[in-house]
Coordinates of C-alpha atoms and ligand atoms in Angstrom, one line a residue:
X11 CA -14.8 15.2 -54.0
X12 CA -18.6 15.8 -53.3
X13 CA -20.1 18.0 -50.4
X14 CA -22.9 15.9 -49.1
X15 CA -25.5 16.4 -46.5
X16 CA -26.9 13.0 -45.1
X17 CA -30.4 13.4 -43.8
X18 CA -31.7 10.6 -41.8
X19 CA -34.0 10.0 -39.0
X20 CA -31.5 7.3 -37.4
X21 CA -27.9 6.8 -37.0
X22 CA -25.6 4.8 -34.6
X23 CA -24.6 5.7 -32.0
X24 CA -27.6 8.3 -31.7
X25 CA -30.7 6.7 -32.5
X26 CA -31.5 3.3 -33.8
X27 CA -34.5 1.2 -34.6
X28 CA -33.1 -0.8 -37.8
X29 CA -30.5 -1.1 -40.5
X30 CA -30.8 2.5 -41.5
X31 CA -29.2 3.6 -38.3
X32 CA -26.3 1.1 -39.2
X33 CA -25.8 2.7 -42.7
X34 CA -26.0 6.3 -41.6
X35 CA -23.7 5.5 -38.7
X36 CA -20.8 3.8 -40.6
X37 CA -21.0 5.5 -44.0
X38 CA -20.3 9.2 -43.1
X39 CA -16.8 8.5 -41.9
X40 CA -15.9 6.2 -44.8
X41 CA -17.2 8.8 -47.2
X42 CA -15.1 11.4 -45.6
X43 CA -12.0 9.1 -45.8
X44 CA -12.5 9.3 -49.7
X45 CA -12.2 13.0 -49.6
X46 CA -15.8 14.0 -49.4
X47 CA -17.0 16.8 -47.4
X48 CA -19.6 15.2 -45.2
X49 CA -22.3 16.4 -42.9
X50 CA -25.1 14.5 -41.2
X51 CA -28.2 15.9 -40.0
X52 CA -30.7 14.1 -37.7
X53 CA -33.4 15.0 -35.3
X54 CA -32.2 15.9 -31.7
X55 CA -34.2 13.3 -30.0
X56 CA -34.0 12.6 -26.4
X57 CA -31.8 9.4 -27.1
X58 CA -29.5 11.6 -29.3
X59 CA -28.8 14.0 -26.5
X60 CA -28.1 11.0 -24.1
X61 CA -26.0 9.2 -26.6
X62 CA -24.0 12.1 -27.2
X63 CA -23.3 12.8 -23.6
X64 CA -22.5 9.1 -23.2
X65 CA -20.1 9.2 -26.0
X66 CA -18.4 12.6 -24.8
X67 CA -19.7 14.3 -27.8
X68 CA -20.6 17.9 -27.2
X69 CA -23.7 19.2 -29.1
X70 CA -23.0 23.1 -29.4
X71 CA -25.6 25.5 -30.1
X72 CA -25.1 27.2 -33.4
X73 CA -27.2 30.1 -32.3
X74 CA -29.3 29.8 -35.6
X75 CA -32.9 29.2 -35.4
X76 CA -35.5 28.3 -38.0
X77 CA -39.2 29.0 -38.1
X78 CA -41.2 26.6 -40.5
X79 CA -44.7 26.9 -41.6
X80 CA -46.2 23.5 -40.8
X81 CA -50.1 23.4 -41.7
X82 CA -51.5 26.4 -39.9
X83 CA -48.6 26.9 -37.3
X84 CA -45.2 28.4 -37.4
X85 CA -42.9 25.8 -35.8
X86 CA -39.6 27.1 -34.5
X87 CA -36.3 25.0 -34.0
X88 CA -32.8 25.5 -33.5
X89 CA -29.5 23.7 -35.0
X90 CA -27.0 22.2 -32.6
X91 CA -23.8 20.8 -34.2
X92 CA -20.9 18.6 -33.1
X93 CA -17.7 17.2 -34.7
X94 CA -18.2 13.5 -35.1
X95 CA -15.5 11.0 -35.3
X96 CA -13.9 10.5 -38.6
X97 CA -14.0 14.2 -39.9
X98 CA -17.8 14.4 -40.1
X99 CA -19.8 17.3 -39.1
X100 CA -23.0 16.4 -37.2
X101 CA -26.1 18.8 -37.3
X102 CA -29.0 18.2 -34.9
X103 CA -32.4 19.7 -35.4
X104 CA -33.6 20.7 -31.8
X105 CA -37.5 20.8 -31.6
X106 CA -38.4 19.3 -28.0
X107 CA -42.1 19.1 -28.8
X108 CA -41.5 16.8 -31.8
X109 CA -38.5 15.0 -30.9
X110 CA -38.0 14.8 -27.1
X111 CA -40.0 11.5 -26.6
X112 CA -39.3 8.2 -25.3
X113 CA -39.1 6.7 -28.7
X114 CA -38.5 7.5 -32.3
X115 CA -41.8 6.9 -34.1
X116 CA -44.0 5.4 -31.5
X117 CA -44.8 3.7 -28.2
X118 CA -46.3 0.3 -27.6
X119 CA -46.6 -0.7 -30.9
X120 CA -48.7 2.6 -32.0
X121 CA -47.1 5.1 -34.1
X122 CA -47.1 8.7 -32.8
X123 CA -50.1 10.6 -34.4
X124 CA -48.1 13.5 -35.6
X125 CA -45.4 11.6 -37.4
X126 CA -46.2 13.2 -40.8
X127 CA -45.9 16.5 -39.1
X128 CA -42.7 15.7 -37.2
X129 CA -40.9 14.7 -40.4
X130 CA -42.4 17.5 -42.6
X131 CA -40.9 19.8 -40.2
X132 CA -37.6 17.9 -40.2
X133 CA -37.3 17.6 -44.1
X134 CA -38.1 21.2 -44.3
X135 CA -35.5 22.0 -41.5
X136 CA -32.7 19.9 -43.4
X137 CA -33.4 22.4 -46.5
X138 CA -33.3 25.4 -44.3
X139 CA -30.2 24.4 -42.5
X140 CA -28.4 25.0 -45.8
X141 CA -29.3 28.7 -45.7
X142 CA -29.2 29.1 -42.0
X143 CA -25.8 27.5 -41.5
X144 CA -24.5 28.7 -44.7
X145 CA -23.5 25.3 -45.9
X146 CA -22.3 24.7 -49.3
X147 CA -24.0 21.4 -50.5
X148 CA -23.7 19.5 -53.9
X149 CA -26.2 16.8 -52.9
X150 CA -28.5 15.8 -50.1
X151 CA -28.6 12.1 -49.4
X152 CA -32.2 11.4 -48.3
X153 CA -33.1 8.1 -46.6
X154 CA -36.4 6.3 -46.3
X155 CA -39.9 8.0 -46.1
X156 CA -38.9 10.3 -43.1
X157 CA -36.6 12.5 -45.4
X158 CA -38.4 11.5 -48.7
X159 CA -40.1 14.7 -49.0
X160 CA -36.9 16.9 -49.6
X161 CA -36.7 16.0 -53.3
X162 CA -40.3 17.1 -53.8
X163 CA -39.8 20.3 -51.9
X164 CA -36.7 21.1 -54.0
X165 CA -38.8 20.5 -57.2
X166 CA -41.7 22.6 -55.8
X167 CA -39.9 25.4 -54.1
X168 CA -36.1 25.4 -53.7
X169 CA -34.9 24.9 -57.3
X170 CA -35.5 28.5 -57.9
X171 CA -34.2 29.7 -54.7
X172 CA -30.6 31.3 -54.6
X173 CA -28.1 28.8 -53.3
X174 CA -30.2 25.7 -54.0
X175 CA -30.4 25.7 -57.8
X176 CA -27.9 23.0 -58.4
X177 CA -28.3 20.9 -55.3
X178 CA -28.8 17.2 -56.3
X179 CA -30.7 14.6 -54.4
X180 CA -30.2 10.9 -53.8
X181 CA -32.9 8.7 -52.2
X182 CA -31.9 5.6 -50.3
X183 CA -34.5 3.1 -49.8
X184 CA -33.9 0.5 -47.1
X185 CA -37.0 -1.3 -46.9
X186 CA -40.1 -0.7 -49.2
X187 CA -42.5 -1.8 -46.6
X188 CA -42.5 1.4 -45.0
X189 CA -43.5 4.4 -47.1
X190 CA -44.9 7.1 -44.9
X191 CA -48.4 6.7 -46.0
X192 CA -51.1 9.5 -44.3
X193 CA -54.5 10.6 -44.9
X194 CA -54.9 13.2 -47.8
X195 CA -55.5 16.3 -45.5
X196 CA -51.7 15.9 -44.3
X197 CA -51.0 17.5 -47.6
X198 CA -51.8 20.7 -45.7
X199 CA -48.9 20.0 -43.4
X200 CA -46.5 19.6 -46.3
X201 CA -47.1 23.3 -47.5
X202 CA -47.0 22.0 -51.1
X203 CA -49.7 23.1 -53.7
X204 CA -52.5 20.5 -54.3
X205 CA -51.3 20.1 -57.9
X206 CA -48.7 17.8 -56.3
X207 CA -51.6 15.6 -55.0
X208 CA -52.1 13.3 -58.1
X209 CA -51.3 9.8 -59.1
X210 CA -48.1 11.1 -60.8
X211 CA -46.7 12.7 -57.7
X212 CA -47.5 12.3 -54.0
X213 CA -51.0 10.6 -54.1
X214 CA -51.3 7.0 -53.7
X215 CA -54.9 5.6 -53.8
X216 CA -56.3 8.8 -52.1
X217 CA -53.6 8.9 -49.6
X218 CA -50.4 11.1 -49.2
X219 CA -47.3 8.8 -49.9
X220 CA -44.2 10.6 -48.9
X221 CA -41.8 7.9 -50.3
X222 CA -43.7 7.9 -53.6
X223 CA -42.9 11.5 -53.7
X224 CA -39.2 10.9 -53.2
X225 CA -39.1 8.1 -55.9
X226 CA -40.7 10.6 -58.3
X227 CA -38.5 13.6 -57.7
X228 CA -35.0 12.4 -56.6
X229 CA -32.3 12.8 -59.2
X230 CA -31.0 9.3 -58.2
X231 CA -32.4 6.4 -56.2
X232 CA -30.8 3.3 -54.8
X233 CA -31.7 0.5 -52.6
X234 CA -29.3 -1.7 -50.2
X235 CA -28.5 -4.5 -52.8
X236 CA -28.6 -4.8 -56.6
X237 CA -31.1 -7.7 -56.4
X238 CA -33.5 -5.8 -54.3
X239 CA -33.3 -2.9 -56.7
X240 CA -34.6 -5.3 -59.4
X241 CA -37.0 -6.9 -57.2
X242 CA -38.9 -3.8 -56.1
X243 CA -39.7 -3.2 -59.6
X244 CA -42.0 -6.4 -59.5
X245 CA -45.5 -6.8 -57.7
X246 CA -44.1 -9.2 -55.3
X247 CA -41.6 -6.8 -53.7
X248 CA -42.6 -3.4 -54.8
X249 CA -45.4 -2.9 -52.1
X250 CA -47.5 -1.1 -54.6
X251 CA -44.8 1.1 -55.8
X252 CA -43.3 -1.1 -58.5
X253 CA -44.9 0.9 -61.3
X254 CA -43.3 4.2 -60.2
X255 CA -39.9 2.5 -59.6
X256 CA -40.1 1.0 -62.9
X257 CA -40.5 4.3 -64.5
X258 CA -37.5 5.6 -62.8
X259 CA -35.4 2.6 -63.4
X260 CA -32.8 4.5 -65.3
X261 CA -31.7 6.2 -62.1
X262 CA -32.4 3.3 -59.9
X263 CA -29.5 1.2 -58.7
X264 CA -28.4 -1.0 -55.5
X265 CA -25.4 -0.7 -53.3
X266 CA -24.8 -3.3 -50.8
X267 CA -24.4 -2.4 -47.1
X268 CA -21.3 -3.2 -45.4
X269 CA -20.0 -4.8 -42.3
X270 CA -18.7 -3.1 -39.3
X271 CA -15.8 -5.4 -38.8
X272 CA -14.6 -3.5 -35.7
X273 CA -17.4 -5.3 -34.0
X274 CA -17.7 -8.4 -36.3
X275 CA -14.5 -10.2 -36.6
X276 CA -13.7 -13.5 -35.0
X277 CA -10.0 -12.4 -34.7
X278 CA -10.9 -9.7 -32.3
X279 CA -14.3 -10.6 -30.9
X280 CA -14.3 -10.5 -27.1
X281 CA -17.7 -12.6 -26.8
X282 CA -15.8 -15.6 -28.3
X283 CA -14.3 -18.6 -26.2
X284 CA -11.4 -18.4 -28.5
X285 CA -10.4 -16.0 -31.6
X286 CA -9.5 -17.1 -34.9
X287 CA -8.9 -15.9 -38.5
X288 CA -9.0 -17.2 -42.0
X289 CA -5.3 -18.5 -41.8
X290 CA -6.0 -20.6 -38.5
X291 CA -9.7 -21.3 -37.9
X292 CA -10.3 -24.8 -37.0
X293 CA -9.1 -25.1 -33.3
X294 CA -10.7 -21.7 -32.6
X295 CA -13.8 -22.5 -34.2
X296 CA -14.0 -25.8 -32.6
X297 CA -13.7 -24.1 -29.2
X298 CA -16.5 -21.7 -30.0
X299 CA -18.7 -24.6 -30.9
X300 CA -18.3 -26.5 -27.9
X301 CA -18.9 -23.2 -25.8
X302 CA -22.0 -22.6 -27.8
X303 CA -23.3 -26.2 -27.4
X304 CA -22.5 -26.2 -23.6
X305 CA -24.2 -22.6 -23.2
X306 CA -27.3 -23.6 -25.0
X307 CA -27.5 -27.0 -23.3
X308 CA -27.0 -28.9 -26.5
X309 CA -25.1 -32.2 -26.3
X310 CA -21.4 -31.4 -26.7
X311 CA -20.2 -33.2 -29.8
X312 CA -17.8 -31.9 -32.3
X313 CA -19.2 -34.0 -34.9
X314 CA -22.8 -33.0 -35.0
X315 CA -23.4 -30.1 -37.4
X316 CA -24.8 -27.1 -35.7
X317 CA -27.1 -25.0 -37.6
X318 CA -27.6 -21.5 -36.3
X319 CA -30.2 -18.6 -36.8
X320 CA -30.4 -15.1 -35.3
X321 CA -33.0 -12.7 -36.1
X322 CA -36.5 -11.3 -35.7
X323 CA -38.9 -14.0 -35.6
X324 CA -41.0 -12.6 -38.2
X325 CA -42.8 -13.9 -41.5
X326 CA -40.2 -12.0 -43.4
X327 CA -37.3 -14.1 -42.1
X328 CA -38.7 -17.5 -43.1
X329 CA -38.8 -18.7 -39.5
X330 CA -41.9 -20.8 -40.1
X331 CA -40.0 -22.8 -42.8
X332 CA -37.4 -23.4 -40.2
X333 CA -39.8 -24.5 -37.5
X334 CA -41.4 -26.9 -40.1
X335 CA -38.0 -28.4 -40.9
X336 CA -37.1 -28.7 -37.4
X337 CA -40.2 -30.6 -36.8
X338 CA -39.8 -32.9 -39.6
X339 CA -36.0 -33.4 -38.8
X340 CA -36.1 -33.7 -35.2
X341 CA -36.4 -37.6 -34.8
X342 CA -34.2 -38.5 -37.8
X343 CA -31.4 -36.3 -38.9
X344 CA -28.4 -35.8 -36.9
X345 CA -28.1 -32.0 -36.6
X346 CA -28.4 -29.4 -33.8
X347 CA -30.3 -26.3 -33.9
X348 CA -29.4 -23.0 -32.2
X349 CA -31.8 -20.2 -32.5
X350 CA -31.8 -16.8 -31.2
X351 CA -34.7 -14.2 -31.8
X352 CA -37.6 -12.5 -30.6
X353 CA -40.9 -11.6 -32.3
X354 CA -44.1 -13.1 -33.1
X355 CA -45.7 -14.8 -30.0
X356 CA -46.9 -17.8 -32.3
X357 CA -43.4 -18.5 -33.5
X358 CA -41.8 -18.0 -30.1
X359 CA -44.1 -20.6 -28.4
X360 CA -43.6 -22.9 -31.4
X361 CA -39.9 -22.7 -30.9
X362 CA -40.1 -23.0 -27.1
X363 CA -42.3 -26.2 -27.4
X364 CA -39.7 -27.8 -30.0
X365 CA -36.6 -27.0 -27.7
X366 CA -38.6 -28.5 -24.7
X367 CA -39.4 -31.6 -26.6
X368 CA -35.8 -32.2 -27.9
X369 CA -33.4 -30.2 -25.6
X370 CA -30.2 -31.8 -26.8
X371 CA -31.0 -31.2 -30.4
X372 CA -32.9 -27.8 -30.4
X373 CA -32.0 -24.9 -28.5
X374 CA -34.0 -21.8 -28.8
X375 CA -33.2 -18.6 -26.9
X376 CA -36.1 -16.1 -27.1
X377 CA -34.2 -13.1 -26.2
X378 CA -32.3 -10.1 -27.8
X379 CA -28.6 -10.7 -27.0
X380 CA -25.7 -9.1 -28.7
X381 CA -23.3 -11.6 -27.0
X382 CA -25.3 -14.8 -28.1
X383 CA -25.6 -13.4 -31.6
X384 CA -21.8 -13.4 -31.7
X385 CA -21.5 -16.8 -30.1
X386 CA -23.9 -18.2 -32.7
X387 CA -22.2 -16.7 -35.6
X388 CA -18.9 -18.4 -34.4
X389 CA -20.0 -21.6 -32.8
X390 CA -22.4 -22.8 -35.6
X391 CA -21.2 -24.7 -38.6
X392 CA -24.1 -23.5 -40.8
X393 CA -26.0 -20.4 -40.6
X394 CA -29.6 -20.2 -41.8
X395 CA -31.4 -17.2 -43.5
X396 CA -34.4 -18.2 -45.5
X397 CA -36.0 -14.9 -45.7
X398 CA -39.0 -14.4 -47.9
X399 CA -37.4 -11.0 -48.9
X400 CA -34.1 -9.4 -47.5
X401 CA -33.2 -5.9 -48.8
X402 CA -29.6 -6.5 -47.7
X403 CA -29.1 -8.6 -44.7
X404 CA -26.2 -8.3 -42.4
X405 CA -26.1 -11.8 -40.7
X406 CA -25.1 -13.7 -43.9
X407 CA -22.0 -11.4 -44.1
X408 CA -21.0 -11.8 -40.5
X409 CA -21.3 -15.5 -41.0
X410 CA -19.0 -15.4 -44.0
X411 CA -16.6 -13.8 -41.8
X412 CA -16.9 -16.0 -38.9
X413 CA -16.4 -19.3 -41.2
X414 CA -20.0 -20.3 -40.9
X415 CA -21.3 -20.8 -44.5
X416 CA -24.7 -19.3 -44.9
X417 CA -27.7 -21.1 -46.3
X418 CA -29.9 -18.5 -47.8
X419 CA -33.1 -18.0 -50.0
X420 CA -32.1 -16.5 -53.4
X421 CA -33.6 -13.0 -52.7
X422 CA -32.2 -9.4 -52.3
X423 CA -28.7 -8.8 -50.6
X424 CA -28.8 -12.7 -49.7
X425 CA -28.4 -13.6 -53.5
X426 CA -25.8 -10.8 -54.0
X427 CA -23.4 -12.0 -51.3
X428 CA -23.6 -15.9 -51.2
X429 CA -22.1 -18.0 -53.9
X430 CA -24.0 -21.4 -54.0
X431 CA -21.9 -24.4 -53.6
X432 CA -22.6 -26.3 -56.7
X433 CA -20.3 -28.9 -58.1
X434 CA -19.0 -26.3 -60.5
X435 CA -18.6 -23.5 -57.9
X436 CA -16.8 -26.0 -55.6
X437 CA -14.6 -27.3 -58.3
X438 CA -13.7 -23.5 -59.2
X439 CA -13.1 -22.8 -55.5
X440 CA -15.6 -20.0 -55.9
X441 CA -18.5 -21.4 -53.4
X442 CA -19.3 -19.5 -50.1
X443 CA -22.3 -21.0 -48.9
X444 CA -25.9 -22.7 -50.0
X445 CA -28.6 -21.0 -52.0
X446 CA -32.1 -22.4 -52.5
X447 CA -34.4 -21.0 -55.2
X448 CA -38.2 -21.9 -54.7
X449 CA -39.5 -20.6 -51.5
X450 CA -40.9 -23.8 -50.0
X451 CA -40.0 -26.4 -47.4
X452 CA -38.7 -28.9 -50.0
X453 CA -36.2 -26.6 -51.4
X454 CA -34.9 -25.6 -47.9
X455 CA -34.8 -29.2 -47.1
X456 CA -33.0 -30.6 -49.9
X457 CA -30.4 -27.7 -49.8
X458 CA -29.7 -28.3 -46.1
X459 CA -29.3 -32.0 -46.7
X460 CA -26.7 -31.2 -49.4
X461 CA -24.8 -28.9 -47.0
X462 CA -24.8 -31.5 -44.2
X463 CA -23.5 -34.3 -46.6
X464 CA -20.6 -32.0 -47.7
X465 CA -19.9 -31.3 -44.0
X466 CA -20.0 -35.0 -43.1
X467 CA -18.5 -36.5 -46.1
X468 CA -16.4 -34.0 -48.0
X469 CA -14.7 -32.2 -45.2
X470 CA -11.9 -30.7 -47.8
X471 CA -14.6 -29.3 -49.9
X472 CA -16.3 -27.8 -46.8
X473 CA -13.1 -26.2 -45.5
X474 CA -12.6 -24.7 -48.8
X475 CA -16.1 -23.2 -48.6
X476 CA -15.4 -21.8 -45.3
X477 CA -11.9 -20.4 -46.2
X478 CA -13.2 -18.7 -49.2
X479 CA -16.0 -16.9 -47.3
X480 CA -13.6 -15.8 -44.4
X481 CA -11.2 -14.2 -46.9
X482 CA -14.1 -12.1 -48.7
X483 CA -14.2 -8.2 -48.0
X484 CA -17.8 -7.0 -47.3
X485 CA -16.5 -3.9 -45.5
X486 CA -18.0 -0.4 -45.4
X487 CA -15.2 1.0 -47.6
X488 CA -16.4 -1.0 -50.5
X489 CA -20.0 0.4 -50.1
X490 CA -18.6 3.9 -49.5
X491 CA -16.5 3.8 -52.8
X492 CA -19.9 3.0 -54.7
X493 CA -21.8 5.8 -52.9
X494 CA -19.1 8.1 -53.6
X495 CA -19.1 7.3 -57.3
X496 CA -23.0 7.7 -57.4
X497 CA -22.8 11.1 -55.5
X498 CA -20.2 12.4 -58.0
X499 CA -22.2 11.2 -61.1
X500 CA -25.4 12.5 -59.8
X501 CA -24.2 15.8 -58.7
X502 CA -22.4 16.1 -62.0
X503 CA -25.6 15.4 -64.0
X504 CA -27.8 17.8 -62.2
X505 CA -25.3 20.7 -62.5
X506 CA -25.2 20.0 -66.3
X507 CA -28.9 20.0 -66.6
X508 CA -29.3 23.2 -64.7
X509 CA -26.6 25.0 -66.4
X510 CA -28.2 24.2 -69.8
X511 CA -31.4 25.5 -68.6
Ligands
LIG209 P1 -33.2 -6.7 -40.2 O1 -32.6 -5.4 -40.2 O2 -34.1 -6.9 -41.3 O3 -33.6 -7.1 -38.8 P2 -30.5 -7.6 -40.6 O4 -29.9 -9.0 -41.1 O5 -30.2 -6.7 -41.7 O6 -32.0 -7.8 -40.4 O7 -30.0 -7.1 -39.2 C1 -30.4 -7.6 -38.2 C2 -29.4 -7.4 -36.9 O8 -30.0 -7.5 -35.7 C3 -28.2 -8.2 -37.0 O9 -27.0 -7.6 -36.5 C4 -28.5 -9.4 -36.0 O10 -27.5 -10.0 -35.4 C5 -29.2 -8.5 -35.1 N1 -30.3 -9.3 -34.3 C6 -31.5 -9.7 -34.7 N2 -32.1 -10.3 -33.7 C7 -31.3 -10.5 -32.7 C8 -31.5 -11.0 -31.4 N3 -32.5 -11.7 -30.9 N4 -30.4 -11.0 -30.6 C9 -29.3 -10.3 -31.0 N5 -29.2 -9.7 -32.2 C10 -30.2 -9.8 -33.0

């Protein structure tokens, strides 16, 4: 059992811009179930206060305040607390000037100018919470650049402070592309000695890089899939920090995110035309397919394979490969496309054009719709995820559950969750989807052709692939077990090192 304080800038249901919020929303209660003593600490943004009220969660004033030097000012904040579902204690750092804003990190595509200052304050407040609230903590679990300064602060200041000597840190990196990089004068905000501003610590090509500091000083580091943990040690994926990551690879691992099956299970999904499960899926799935074809304006035909895609229309997601293939196939191949997404204006207009030209074959809904995302997961026959890179990815795990074999590029979490339908894997009844290896159109095309051939001509094998995926368990409890073990091992290692000193 570990006493852990999870420090994060986002957590469902309070504040969300990305997958970080899903992880920090689902993981705490699962960790508590395993017997860990779990606290979650997050800024008290406007949206946090609103979400707390909407969910009937009372944010109580602890009466404890904190005064933190940030640059040349002393910034005061207070700690709120709440009992969260699943035996988790929530702590909220209330500092209205920093956190009572319409958005988390910026507005109209522009970051807030004081983001460094805001998260230096938050990171210091997390550490001060231990003292102010008299918390007993074995490990602080930091997430992404916003809380990546904490391990550095421990190394520089807190390790020799009473009550902090044995606190271990874990840094989870959810996406290497966001590093908290600021100009060098922001070092003054951190309150750290300038000796930390060198290429072995927080300095990166003349700038301050908060994530880099976390990588250097955390006692353990993980990313959200084992493959991504390896990939980020290479130039193609490390976003410039591959060298530092390689140096620390003895404490670097990967733990897959989980699926919130309360929301993503075809057996209980209220958005679907029919519910189904692994033991009896054919009729239910057929009803969902007809419903999807009708809603999206595709020809209602049970025999044409429907290929689905849901996601951000961004380069990362490989949407330009999909668009190229749609163009190439639209005259000849007998498949339908059901696309849902928003993002790059160029990709949006390209998809809109294609669906206008071939309305019965190509349907593109350029919107954010949770309901449609569920309908596409259930009503498609095959789910496309040709991402260039993918730290973990959720949609492929949803589609496995929904009996919609995913077709993915062999990268990150996609590689770790999908077993390619080779003849050997089919014979061994291990296949759950389709994987292509070279990131180009011809690899995607030949893999999709293979999938369509299986669907059309080898329906028994196809059904085995569907059933195998539906029966898998990618739940959060799996991930929580892995985190729990990593916490325990890291906390024990740090205690041992400190006690020897
Ligand atoms: P990322 O975090 O890189 O966007 P993930 O696969 O980890 O990718 O998670 C994306 C989540 O957002 C999924 O739950 C997906 O269904 C959802 N999503 C993305 N785009 C849309 C959309 N246009 N409408 C509804 N849901 C969407």
